[in-house]
Coordinates of C-alpha atoms in Angstrom, one line a residue:
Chain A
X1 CA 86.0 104.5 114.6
X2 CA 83.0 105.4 113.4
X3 CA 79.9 102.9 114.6
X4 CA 76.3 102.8 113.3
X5 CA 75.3 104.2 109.8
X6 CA 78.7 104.3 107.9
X7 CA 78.9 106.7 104.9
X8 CA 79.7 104.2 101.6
X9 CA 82.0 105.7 100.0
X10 CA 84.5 105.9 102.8
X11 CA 87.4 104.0 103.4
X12 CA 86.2 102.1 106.0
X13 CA 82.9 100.8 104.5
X14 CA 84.5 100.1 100.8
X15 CA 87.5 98.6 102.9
X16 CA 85.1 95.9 105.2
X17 CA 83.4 95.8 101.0
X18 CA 86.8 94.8 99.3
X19 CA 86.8 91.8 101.9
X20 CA 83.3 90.5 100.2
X21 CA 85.0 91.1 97.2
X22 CA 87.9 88.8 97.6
X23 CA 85.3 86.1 99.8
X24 CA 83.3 85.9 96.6
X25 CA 86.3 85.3 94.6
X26 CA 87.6 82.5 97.0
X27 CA 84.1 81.0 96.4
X28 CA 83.0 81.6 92.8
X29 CA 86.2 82.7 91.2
X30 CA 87.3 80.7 88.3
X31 CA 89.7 80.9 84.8
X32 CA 86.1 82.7 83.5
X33 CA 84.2 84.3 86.3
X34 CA 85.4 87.5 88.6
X35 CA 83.8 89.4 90.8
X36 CA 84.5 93.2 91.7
X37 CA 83.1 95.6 93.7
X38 CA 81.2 97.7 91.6
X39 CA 79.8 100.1 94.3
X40 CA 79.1 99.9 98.1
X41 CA 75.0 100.6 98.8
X42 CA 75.4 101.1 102.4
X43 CA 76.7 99.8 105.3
X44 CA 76.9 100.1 109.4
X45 CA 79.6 99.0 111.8
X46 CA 78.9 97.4 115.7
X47 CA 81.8 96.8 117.7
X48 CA 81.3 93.8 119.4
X49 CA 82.0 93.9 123.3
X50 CA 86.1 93.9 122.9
X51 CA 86.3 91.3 120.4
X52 CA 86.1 93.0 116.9
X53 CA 83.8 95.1 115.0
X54 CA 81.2 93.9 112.3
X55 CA 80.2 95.8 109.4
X56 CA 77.1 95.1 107.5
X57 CA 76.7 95.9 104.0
X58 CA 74.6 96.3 100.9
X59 CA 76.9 95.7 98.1
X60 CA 76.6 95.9 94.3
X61 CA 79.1 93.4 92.3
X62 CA 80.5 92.8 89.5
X63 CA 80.9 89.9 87.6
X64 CA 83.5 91.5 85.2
X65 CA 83.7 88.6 82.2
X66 CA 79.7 88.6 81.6
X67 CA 79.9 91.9 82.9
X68 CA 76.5 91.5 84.8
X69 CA 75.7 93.3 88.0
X70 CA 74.2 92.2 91.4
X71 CA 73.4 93.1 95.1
X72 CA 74.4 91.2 97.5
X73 CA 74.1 91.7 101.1
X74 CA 77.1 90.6 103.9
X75 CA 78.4 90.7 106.6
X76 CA 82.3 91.5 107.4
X77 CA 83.5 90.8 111.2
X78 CA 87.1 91.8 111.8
X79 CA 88.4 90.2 115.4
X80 CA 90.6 91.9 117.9
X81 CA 93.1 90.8 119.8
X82 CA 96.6 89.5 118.9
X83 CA 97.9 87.1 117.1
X84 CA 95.4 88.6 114.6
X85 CA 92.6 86.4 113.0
X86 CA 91.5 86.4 109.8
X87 CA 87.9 88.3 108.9
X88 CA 84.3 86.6 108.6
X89 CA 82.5 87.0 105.8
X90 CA 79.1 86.0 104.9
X91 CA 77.2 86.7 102.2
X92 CA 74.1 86.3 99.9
X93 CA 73.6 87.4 96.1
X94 CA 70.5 88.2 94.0
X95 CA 71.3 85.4 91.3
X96 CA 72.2 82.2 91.9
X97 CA 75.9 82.2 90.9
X98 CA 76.3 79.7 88.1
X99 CA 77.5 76.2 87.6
X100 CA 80.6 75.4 85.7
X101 CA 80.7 76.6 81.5
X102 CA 81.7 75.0 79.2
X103 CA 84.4 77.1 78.8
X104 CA 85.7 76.2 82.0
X105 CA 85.7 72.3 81.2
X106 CA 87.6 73.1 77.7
X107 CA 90.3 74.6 79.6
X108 CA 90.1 72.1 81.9
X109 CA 90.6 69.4 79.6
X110 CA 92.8 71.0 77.6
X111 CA 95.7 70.9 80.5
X112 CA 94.2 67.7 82.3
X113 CA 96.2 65.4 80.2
X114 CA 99.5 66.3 81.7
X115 CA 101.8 66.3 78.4
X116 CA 102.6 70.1 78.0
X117 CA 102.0 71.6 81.5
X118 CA 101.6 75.2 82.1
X119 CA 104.4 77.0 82.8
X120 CA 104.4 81.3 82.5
X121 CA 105.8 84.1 84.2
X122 CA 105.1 88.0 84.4
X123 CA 101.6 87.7 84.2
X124 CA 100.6 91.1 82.5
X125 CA 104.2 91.7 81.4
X126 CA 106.0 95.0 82.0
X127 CA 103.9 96.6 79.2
X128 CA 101.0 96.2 81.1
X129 CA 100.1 92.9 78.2
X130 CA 98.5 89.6 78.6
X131 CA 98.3 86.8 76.1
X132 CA 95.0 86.1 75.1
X133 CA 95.6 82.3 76.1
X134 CA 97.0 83.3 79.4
X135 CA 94.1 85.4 80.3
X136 CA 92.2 82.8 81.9
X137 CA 95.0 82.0 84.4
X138 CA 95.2 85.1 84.8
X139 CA 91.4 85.2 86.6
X140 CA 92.0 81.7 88.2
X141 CA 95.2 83.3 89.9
X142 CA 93.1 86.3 91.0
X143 CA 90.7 83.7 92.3
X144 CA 93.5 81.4 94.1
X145 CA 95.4 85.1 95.7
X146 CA 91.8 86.1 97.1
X147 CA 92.1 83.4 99.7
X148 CA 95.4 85.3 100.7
X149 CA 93.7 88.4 100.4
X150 CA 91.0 87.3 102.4
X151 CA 93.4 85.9 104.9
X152 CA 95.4 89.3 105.2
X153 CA 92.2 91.5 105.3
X154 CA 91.9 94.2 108.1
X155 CA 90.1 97.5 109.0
X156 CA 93.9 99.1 107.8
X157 CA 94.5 97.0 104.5
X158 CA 93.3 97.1 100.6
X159 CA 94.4 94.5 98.4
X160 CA 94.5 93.7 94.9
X161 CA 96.0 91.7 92.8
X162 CA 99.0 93.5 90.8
X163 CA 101.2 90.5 89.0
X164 CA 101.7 86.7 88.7
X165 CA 105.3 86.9 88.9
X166 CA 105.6 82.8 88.7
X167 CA 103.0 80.3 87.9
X168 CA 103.8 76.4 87.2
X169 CA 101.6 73.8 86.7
X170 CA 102.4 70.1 88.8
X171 CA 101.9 66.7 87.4
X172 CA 99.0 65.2 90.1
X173 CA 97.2 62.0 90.4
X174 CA 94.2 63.9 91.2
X175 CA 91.6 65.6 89.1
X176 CA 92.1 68.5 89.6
X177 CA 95.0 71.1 88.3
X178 CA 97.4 72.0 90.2
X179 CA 99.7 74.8 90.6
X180 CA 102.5 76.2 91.8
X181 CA 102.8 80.0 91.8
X182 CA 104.3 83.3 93.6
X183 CA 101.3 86.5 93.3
X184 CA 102.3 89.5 93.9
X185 CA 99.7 91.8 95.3
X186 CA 99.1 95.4 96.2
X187 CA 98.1 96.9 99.3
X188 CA 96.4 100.0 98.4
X189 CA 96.9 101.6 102.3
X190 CA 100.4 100.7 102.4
X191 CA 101.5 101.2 98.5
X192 CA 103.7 97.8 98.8
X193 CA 104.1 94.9 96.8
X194 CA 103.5 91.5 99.1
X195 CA 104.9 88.3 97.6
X196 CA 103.0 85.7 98.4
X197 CA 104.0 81.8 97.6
X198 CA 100.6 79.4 96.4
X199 CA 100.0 76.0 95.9
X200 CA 96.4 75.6 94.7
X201 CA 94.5 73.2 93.0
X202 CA 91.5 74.4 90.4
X203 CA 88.9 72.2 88.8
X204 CA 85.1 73.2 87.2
X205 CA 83.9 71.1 89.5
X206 CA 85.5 71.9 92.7
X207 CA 86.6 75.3 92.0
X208 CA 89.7 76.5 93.6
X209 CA 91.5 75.1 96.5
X210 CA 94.6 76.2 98.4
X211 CA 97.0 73.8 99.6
X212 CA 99.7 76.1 100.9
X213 CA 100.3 79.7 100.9
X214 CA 103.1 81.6 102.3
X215 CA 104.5 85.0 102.1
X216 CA 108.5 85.7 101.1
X217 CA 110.0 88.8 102.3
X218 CA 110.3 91.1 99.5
X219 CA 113.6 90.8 97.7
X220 CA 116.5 93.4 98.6
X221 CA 116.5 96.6 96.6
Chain B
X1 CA 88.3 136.0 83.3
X2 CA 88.6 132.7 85.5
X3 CA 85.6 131.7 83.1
X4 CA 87.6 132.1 80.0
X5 CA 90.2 130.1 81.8
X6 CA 88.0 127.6 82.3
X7 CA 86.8 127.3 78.8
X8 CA 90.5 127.0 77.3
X9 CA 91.0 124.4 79.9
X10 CA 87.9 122.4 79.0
X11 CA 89.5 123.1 75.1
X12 CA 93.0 121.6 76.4
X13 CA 91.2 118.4 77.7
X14 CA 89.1 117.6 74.9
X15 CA 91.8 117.8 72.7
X16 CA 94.1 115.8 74.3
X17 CA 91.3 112.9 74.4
X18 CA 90.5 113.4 70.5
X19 CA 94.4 112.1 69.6
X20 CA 93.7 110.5 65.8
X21 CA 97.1 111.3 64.4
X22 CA 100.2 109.9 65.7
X23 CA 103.4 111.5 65.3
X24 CA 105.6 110.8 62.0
X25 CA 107.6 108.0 63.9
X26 CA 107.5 108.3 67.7
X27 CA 105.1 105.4 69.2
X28 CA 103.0 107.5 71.8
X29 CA 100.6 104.3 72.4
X30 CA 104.3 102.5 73.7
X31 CA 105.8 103.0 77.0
X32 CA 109.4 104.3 76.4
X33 CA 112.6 104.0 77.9
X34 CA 114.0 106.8 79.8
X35 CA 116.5 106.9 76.8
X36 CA 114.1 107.2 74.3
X37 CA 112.0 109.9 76.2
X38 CA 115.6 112.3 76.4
X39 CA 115.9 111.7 72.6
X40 CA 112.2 112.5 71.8
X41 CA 112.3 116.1 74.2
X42 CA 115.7 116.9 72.0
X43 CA 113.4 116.5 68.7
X44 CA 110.7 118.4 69.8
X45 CA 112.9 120.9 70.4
X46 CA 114.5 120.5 66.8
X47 CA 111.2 119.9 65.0
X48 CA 109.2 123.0 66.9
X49 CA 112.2 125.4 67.8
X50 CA 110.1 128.9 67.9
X51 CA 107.8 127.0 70.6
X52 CA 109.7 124.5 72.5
X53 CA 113.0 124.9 74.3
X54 CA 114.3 122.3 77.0
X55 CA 115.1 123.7 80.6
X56 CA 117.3 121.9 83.0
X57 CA 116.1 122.6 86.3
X58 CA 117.6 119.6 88.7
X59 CA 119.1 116.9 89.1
X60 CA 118.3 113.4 90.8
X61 CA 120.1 111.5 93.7
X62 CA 122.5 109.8 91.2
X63 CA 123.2 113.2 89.5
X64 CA 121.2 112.9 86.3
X65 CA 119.9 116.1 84.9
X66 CA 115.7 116.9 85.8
X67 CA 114.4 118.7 82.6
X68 CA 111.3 120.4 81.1
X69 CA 109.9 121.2 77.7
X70 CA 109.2 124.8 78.1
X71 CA 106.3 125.5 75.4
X72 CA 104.9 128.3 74.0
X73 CA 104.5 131.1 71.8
X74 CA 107.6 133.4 72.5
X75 CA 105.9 136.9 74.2
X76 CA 107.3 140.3 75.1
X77 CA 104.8 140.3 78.2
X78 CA 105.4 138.3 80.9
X79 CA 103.0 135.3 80.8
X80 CA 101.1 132.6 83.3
X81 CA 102.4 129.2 83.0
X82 CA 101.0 125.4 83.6
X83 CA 102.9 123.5 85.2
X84 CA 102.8 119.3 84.6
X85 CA 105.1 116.8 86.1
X86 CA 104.9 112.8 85.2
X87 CA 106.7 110.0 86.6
X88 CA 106.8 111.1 90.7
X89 CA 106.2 107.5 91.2
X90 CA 108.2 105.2 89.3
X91 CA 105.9 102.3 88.3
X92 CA 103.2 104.8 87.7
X93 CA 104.4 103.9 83.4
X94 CA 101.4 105.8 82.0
X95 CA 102.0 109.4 83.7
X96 CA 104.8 109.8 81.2
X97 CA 103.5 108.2 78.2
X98 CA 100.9 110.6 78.9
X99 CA 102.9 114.0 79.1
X100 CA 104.4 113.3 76.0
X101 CA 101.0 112.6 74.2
X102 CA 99.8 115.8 75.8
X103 CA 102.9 117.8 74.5
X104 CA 102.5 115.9 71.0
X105 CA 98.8 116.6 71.0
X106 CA 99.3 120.5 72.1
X107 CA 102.2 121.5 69.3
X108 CA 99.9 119.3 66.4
X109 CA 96.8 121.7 66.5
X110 CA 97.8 124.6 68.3
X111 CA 98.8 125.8 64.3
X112 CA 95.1 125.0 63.3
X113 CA 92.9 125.3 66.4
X114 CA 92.7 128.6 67.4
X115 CA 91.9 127.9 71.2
X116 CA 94.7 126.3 71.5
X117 CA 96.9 128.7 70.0
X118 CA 95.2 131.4 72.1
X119 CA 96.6 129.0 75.2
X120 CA 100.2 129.3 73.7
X121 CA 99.6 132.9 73.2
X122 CA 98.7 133.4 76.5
X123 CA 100.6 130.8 78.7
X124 CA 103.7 128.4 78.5
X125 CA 103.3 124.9 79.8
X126 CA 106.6 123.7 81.6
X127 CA 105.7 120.0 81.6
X128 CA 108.3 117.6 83.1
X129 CA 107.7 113.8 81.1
X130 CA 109.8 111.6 83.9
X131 CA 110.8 113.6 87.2
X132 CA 111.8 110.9 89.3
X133 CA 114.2 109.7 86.8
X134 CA 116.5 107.2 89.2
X135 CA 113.2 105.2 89.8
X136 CA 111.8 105.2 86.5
X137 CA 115.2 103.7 85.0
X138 CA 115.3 101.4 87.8
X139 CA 111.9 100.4 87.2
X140 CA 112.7 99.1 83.5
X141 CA 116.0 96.8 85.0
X142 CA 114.0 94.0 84.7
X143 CA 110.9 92.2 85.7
X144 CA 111.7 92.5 89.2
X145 CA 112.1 95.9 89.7
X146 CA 109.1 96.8 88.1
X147 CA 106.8 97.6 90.4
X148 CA 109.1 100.3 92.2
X149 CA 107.3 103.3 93.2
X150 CA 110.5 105.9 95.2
X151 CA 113.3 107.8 94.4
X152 CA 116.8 105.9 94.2
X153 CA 118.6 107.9 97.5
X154 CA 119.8 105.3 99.7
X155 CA 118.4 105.3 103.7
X156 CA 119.8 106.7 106.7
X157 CA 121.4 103.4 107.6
X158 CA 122.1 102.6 103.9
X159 CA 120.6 99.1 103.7
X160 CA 117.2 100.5 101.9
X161 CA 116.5 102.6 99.3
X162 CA 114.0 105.1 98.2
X163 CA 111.8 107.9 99.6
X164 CA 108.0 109.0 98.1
X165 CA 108.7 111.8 96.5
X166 CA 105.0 112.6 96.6
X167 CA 105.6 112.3 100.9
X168 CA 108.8 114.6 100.9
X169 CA 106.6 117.8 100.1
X170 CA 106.5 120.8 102.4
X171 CA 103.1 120.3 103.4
X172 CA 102.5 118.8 106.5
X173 CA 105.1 116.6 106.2
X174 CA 105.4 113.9 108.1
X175 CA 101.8 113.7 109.9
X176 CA 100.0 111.5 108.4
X177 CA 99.8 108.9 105.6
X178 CA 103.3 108.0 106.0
X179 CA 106.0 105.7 107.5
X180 CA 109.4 106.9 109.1
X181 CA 110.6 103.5 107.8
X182 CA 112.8 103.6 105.2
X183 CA 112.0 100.1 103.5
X184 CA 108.5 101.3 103.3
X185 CA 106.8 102.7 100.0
X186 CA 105.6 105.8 102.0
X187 CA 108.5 106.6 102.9
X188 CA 108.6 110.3 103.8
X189 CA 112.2 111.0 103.8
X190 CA 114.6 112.3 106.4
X191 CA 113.0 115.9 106.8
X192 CA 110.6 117.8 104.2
X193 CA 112.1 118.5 100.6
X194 CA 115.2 116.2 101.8
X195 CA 115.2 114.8 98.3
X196 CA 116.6 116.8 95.4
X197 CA 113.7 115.2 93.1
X198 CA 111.2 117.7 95.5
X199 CA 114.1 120.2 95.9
X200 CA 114.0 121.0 92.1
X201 CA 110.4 121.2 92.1
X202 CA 110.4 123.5 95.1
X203 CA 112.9 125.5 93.7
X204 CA 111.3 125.9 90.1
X205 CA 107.7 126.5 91.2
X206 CA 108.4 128.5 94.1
X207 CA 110.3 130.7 92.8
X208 CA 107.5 131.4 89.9
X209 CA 104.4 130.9 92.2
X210 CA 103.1 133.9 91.0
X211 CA 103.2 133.4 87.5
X212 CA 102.1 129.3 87.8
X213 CA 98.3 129.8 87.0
X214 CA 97.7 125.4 87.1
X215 CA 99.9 123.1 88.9
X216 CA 99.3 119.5 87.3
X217 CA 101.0 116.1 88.7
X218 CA 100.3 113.4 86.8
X219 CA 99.6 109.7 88.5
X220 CA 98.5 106.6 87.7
X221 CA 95.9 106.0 89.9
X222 CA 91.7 105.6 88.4
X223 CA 89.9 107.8 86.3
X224 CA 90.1 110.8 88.7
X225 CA 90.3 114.9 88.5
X226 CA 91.3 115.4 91.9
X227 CA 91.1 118.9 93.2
X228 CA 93.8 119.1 96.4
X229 CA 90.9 119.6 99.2
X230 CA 90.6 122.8 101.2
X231 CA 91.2 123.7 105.1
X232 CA 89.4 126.3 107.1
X233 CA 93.3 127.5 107.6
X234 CA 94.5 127.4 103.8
X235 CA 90.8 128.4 102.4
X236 CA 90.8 128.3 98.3
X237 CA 89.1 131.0 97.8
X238 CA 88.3 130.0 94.4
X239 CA 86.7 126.4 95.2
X240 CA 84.3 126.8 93.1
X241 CA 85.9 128.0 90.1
X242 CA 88.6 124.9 90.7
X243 CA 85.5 122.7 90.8
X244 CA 83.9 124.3 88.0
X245 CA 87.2 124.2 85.6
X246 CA 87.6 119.9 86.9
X247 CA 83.9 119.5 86.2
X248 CA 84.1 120.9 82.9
X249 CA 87.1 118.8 81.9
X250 CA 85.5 115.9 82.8
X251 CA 82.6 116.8 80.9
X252 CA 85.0 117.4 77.7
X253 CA 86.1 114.1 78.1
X254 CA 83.0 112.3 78.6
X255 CA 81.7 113.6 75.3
X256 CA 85.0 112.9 73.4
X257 CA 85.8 109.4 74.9
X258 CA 83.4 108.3 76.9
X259 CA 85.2 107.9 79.9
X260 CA 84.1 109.1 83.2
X261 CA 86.4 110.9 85.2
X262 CA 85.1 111.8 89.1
X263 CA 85.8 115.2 89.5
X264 CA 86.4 116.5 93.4
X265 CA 87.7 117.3 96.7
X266 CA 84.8 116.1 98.4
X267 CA 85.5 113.8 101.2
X268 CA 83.0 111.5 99.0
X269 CA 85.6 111.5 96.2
X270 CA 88.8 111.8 97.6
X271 CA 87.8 108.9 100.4
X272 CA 86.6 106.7 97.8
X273 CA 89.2 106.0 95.2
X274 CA 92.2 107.0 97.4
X275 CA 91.1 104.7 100.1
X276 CA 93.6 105.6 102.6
X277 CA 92.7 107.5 105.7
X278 CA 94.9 111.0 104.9
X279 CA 91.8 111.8 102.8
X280 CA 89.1 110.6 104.9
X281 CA 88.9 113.0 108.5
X282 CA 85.9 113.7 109.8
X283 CA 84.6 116.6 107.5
X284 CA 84.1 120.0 109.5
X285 CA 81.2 122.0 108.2
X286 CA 82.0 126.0 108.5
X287 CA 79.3 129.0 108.3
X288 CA 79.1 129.3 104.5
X289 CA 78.1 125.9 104.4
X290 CA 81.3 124.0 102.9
X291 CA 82.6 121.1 104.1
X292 CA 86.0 120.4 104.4
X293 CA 88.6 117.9 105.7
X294 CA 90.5 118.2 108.6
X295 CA 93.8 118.1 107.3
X296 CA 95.7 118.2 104.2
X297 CA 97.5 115.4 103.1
X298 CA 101.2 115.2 104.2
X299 CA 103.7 116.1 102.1
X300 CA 102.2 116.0 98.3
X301 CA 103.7 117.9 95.4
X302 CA 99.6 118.9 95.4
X303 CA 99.1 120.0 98.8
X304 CA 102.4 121.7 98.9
X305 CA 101.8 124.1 95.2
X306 CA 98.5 125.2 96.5
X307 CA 99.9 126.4 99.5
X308 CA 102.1 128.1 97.5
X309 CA 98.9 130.0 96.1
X310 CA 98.9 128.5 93.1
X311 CA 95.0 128.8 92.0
X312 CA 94.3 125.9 90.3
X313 CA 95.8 122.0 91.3
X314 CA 94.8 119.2 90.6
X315 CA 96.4 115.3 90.5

């Protein structure tokens, strides 16, 4: 593999990138704030005696609901060995990433009082559609499947997100929503659909948490 | 004359981004059925019978007929022809709504704009709207099954289903980018062109490689032109007309809609949005100053028509 000065725009540096991608998510990620990867600035890769490699990058994201841009600078190490560890990102942004909206806490209260509880499937539908009302669970479930992506994340893997096949909301004590869902995401490298099982909890205040998550073999076809 | 070529291709794609006027009833902003798409080619053929016939030129793993619209102005001389195939992978929804917009787009002005009629003087377009039928039916069962990408053929072993059409190509088949598994979505098949999917595309083309001028296959994939990348062995001697045709394309459709489409074979491009290492080999750099990749990539329906010589291909 290729060590010192990688070129950006090749797999290997927008793959190590993607990770930053989904940490930001598992961080900031919320029913109304996203981030992609707009553009990878440059990046380098050490391997580190025999236990990994570590990429460092200059990234530019994007936060896709303002639709505002940023640099941000990380740092992606990708352990070897067996069983295989999850990466280790950090990173730094330009802007101070923002507190909670005010659209965040009318959603929030609007599903806080547990007497209709969120229930939907097929999240876009076959047609590619998704109800305007759905589309901030839509971002929260991005959010909530980046700390699987993040999880899965190797030198050999791209994820996104491709479908919420199930999400239920739970009746809890707690402040915070909770959630019951199965994501099905999209490995770029591999073309196949991973079904992943997630129980999460959101609030403005404490973003998203996951309490469980699980992958289910893909169904017989 | 590869200039000219280039201007009526740069014609062909602005016009198919300007698309104001729908059809009298057909929905081509709605993803149809595979039903609906066979009723629609039968009309064409009904509504524009001195310009459109249907040719049957396959058939799938569970026996249903592969067809093309076969359009153009009828000739005396022999004439070049574009070939455009939707639909290899099954999920990929918009490759087919988009070959029938394309063949709605080209019969509504070719009357009126006289580029476009020069094209349908010149050249048929064979365009196949759904060629990897099994899998696009199976991919409208039902929520589940949506996200299906292969053909229908069932495994060796008969407990898995499906091979890549777009891995089953004569083209270094089997090397790289691929699994030997048969669960697996890049599955290449048993041996190359095992499928009869890639069978009646082999057949077809090959058998009029002379006469295809453009080789098109349609994916759903980012806003990309992709020109299939060059090899020191397999050189495309016109590389630069290929690039000069995609980059004027994408120009046309910048200035009609505003959309940028990446236009290339450079390791930059390909490497970028395909993300997946059959792209991304070290580039070797040879006298005249080109770069190239190391290898093609295995067993596409791209790779495999511009070995056939076919001078322009793009995905």
């Amino acid at each position: 593999m290729a060590t010192g000065e990688l070129n950006p725009n090749h797999f290997p540096a927008r793959r190590a990138a993607k990770v930053v991608q989904h940490y930001l998510n598992t961080r900031y990620g919320s029913p109304y704030r996203l981030f992609g990867l707009e553009e990878v600035l440059s990046a380098t890769a050490e391997d580190v005696d025999d236990t990994g490699r570590r990429y460092h990058l200059q990234i530019s994201a994007h936060e896709i609901i303002s639709n505002r841009k940023q640099k941000c600078s990380a740092e992606v190490f990708f352990p070897r060995g067996e069983p295989t560890q999850p990466a280790e990102v950090k990173a730094s942004c330009e802007e101070l990433l923002q507190n909670t909206t005010a659209q965040e806490e009318a959603l929030y209260q609007r599903y806080k009082g547990n007497h209709s509880l969120l229930s939907a499937q097929y999240i876009p539908d076959s047609q590619g559609n998704i109800e305007p009302d759905m589309m901030p669970f839509w971002h929260l479930s991005i959010a909530a499947s980046s700390f699987i992506m993040l999880n899965e994340s190797t030198e050999n893997t791209l994820y996104n997100m491709a479908q919420v096949a199930q999400i239920t909301q739970l009746e809890t004590e707690s402040d915070e929503l909770k959630f019951d869902s199965l994501m099905l995401l999209h490995d770029m490298v591999s073309q196949e659909i991973l079904h992943w099982k997630l129980l999460f909890t959101w609030s403005p205040a404490g973003g998203v948490k996951v309490q469980q998550m699980k992958q289910i073999p893909k169904p017989h076809h | 004359m590869l200039t000219s070529l280039g201007l009526h291709f740069v014609a062909l794609f602005s016009l198919l981004v300007q698309g104001t006027v729908k059809g009298a009833e057909y929905d081509y902003y709605k993803y149809h059925p595979m039903e609906e798409i066979s009723s629609w080619m039968a009309q064409m053929v009904k509504d524009h019978p001195d310009v459109v016939t249907i040719v049957d030129y396959g058939q799938t793993y569970e026996k249903r007929t592969i067809s093309l619209l076969k359009i153009g102005i009828e000739s005396e001389k022999r004439k070049k022809a574009i070939w455009m195939d939707c639909g290899i992978h099954a999920r990929e929804w918009i490759a087919p709504a988009f070959c029938q917009y394309f063949v709605k787009q080209i019969l509504q002005s070719y009357k009126t704009d006289a580029k476009i009629e020069t094209m349908m003087r010149d050249m048929d377009f064979y365009v196949t709207p759904v060629l990897n039928i099994d899998g696009y039916l199976y991919s409208w069962k039902d929520n589940t099954t949506r996200l299906w990408r292969k053909n229908r053929s069932p495994g060796p072993s008969g407990d898995c289903y499906g091979t890549d059409l777009n891995r089953n190509f004569d083209a270094n088949w089997g090397t790289i980018g691929v699994s030997f598994n048969c669960s697996s979505n890049t599955y290449c098949g048993t041996q190359p062109v095992s499928e009869p999917e890639a069978q009646a595309v082999t057949y077809f083309v090959g058998s009029r490689k002379d006469d295809i001028l453009c080789f098109l296959t349609i994916h759903s994939y980012g806003q990309l032109l992709l020109v299939p990348y060059g090899h020191p062995n397999f050189t495309a001697p016109n590389y630069d007309e290929l690039m000069e045709v995609g980059q004027a394309a994408a120009t046309a459709i910048w200035n009609v809609h505003k959309k940028n489409y990446t236009v290339g074979s450079s390791p930059d491009v390909l490497c970028k949005y395909f993300e997946t290492s059959q792209f991304c080999f070290d580039p070797l750099t040879t006298d005249d100053g080109k770069t190239w990749f190391a290898d093609p990539n295995s067993g596409s329906s791209r790779d495999w028509a511009r070995m056939q010589g076919i001078p322009y291909t793009y995905t």
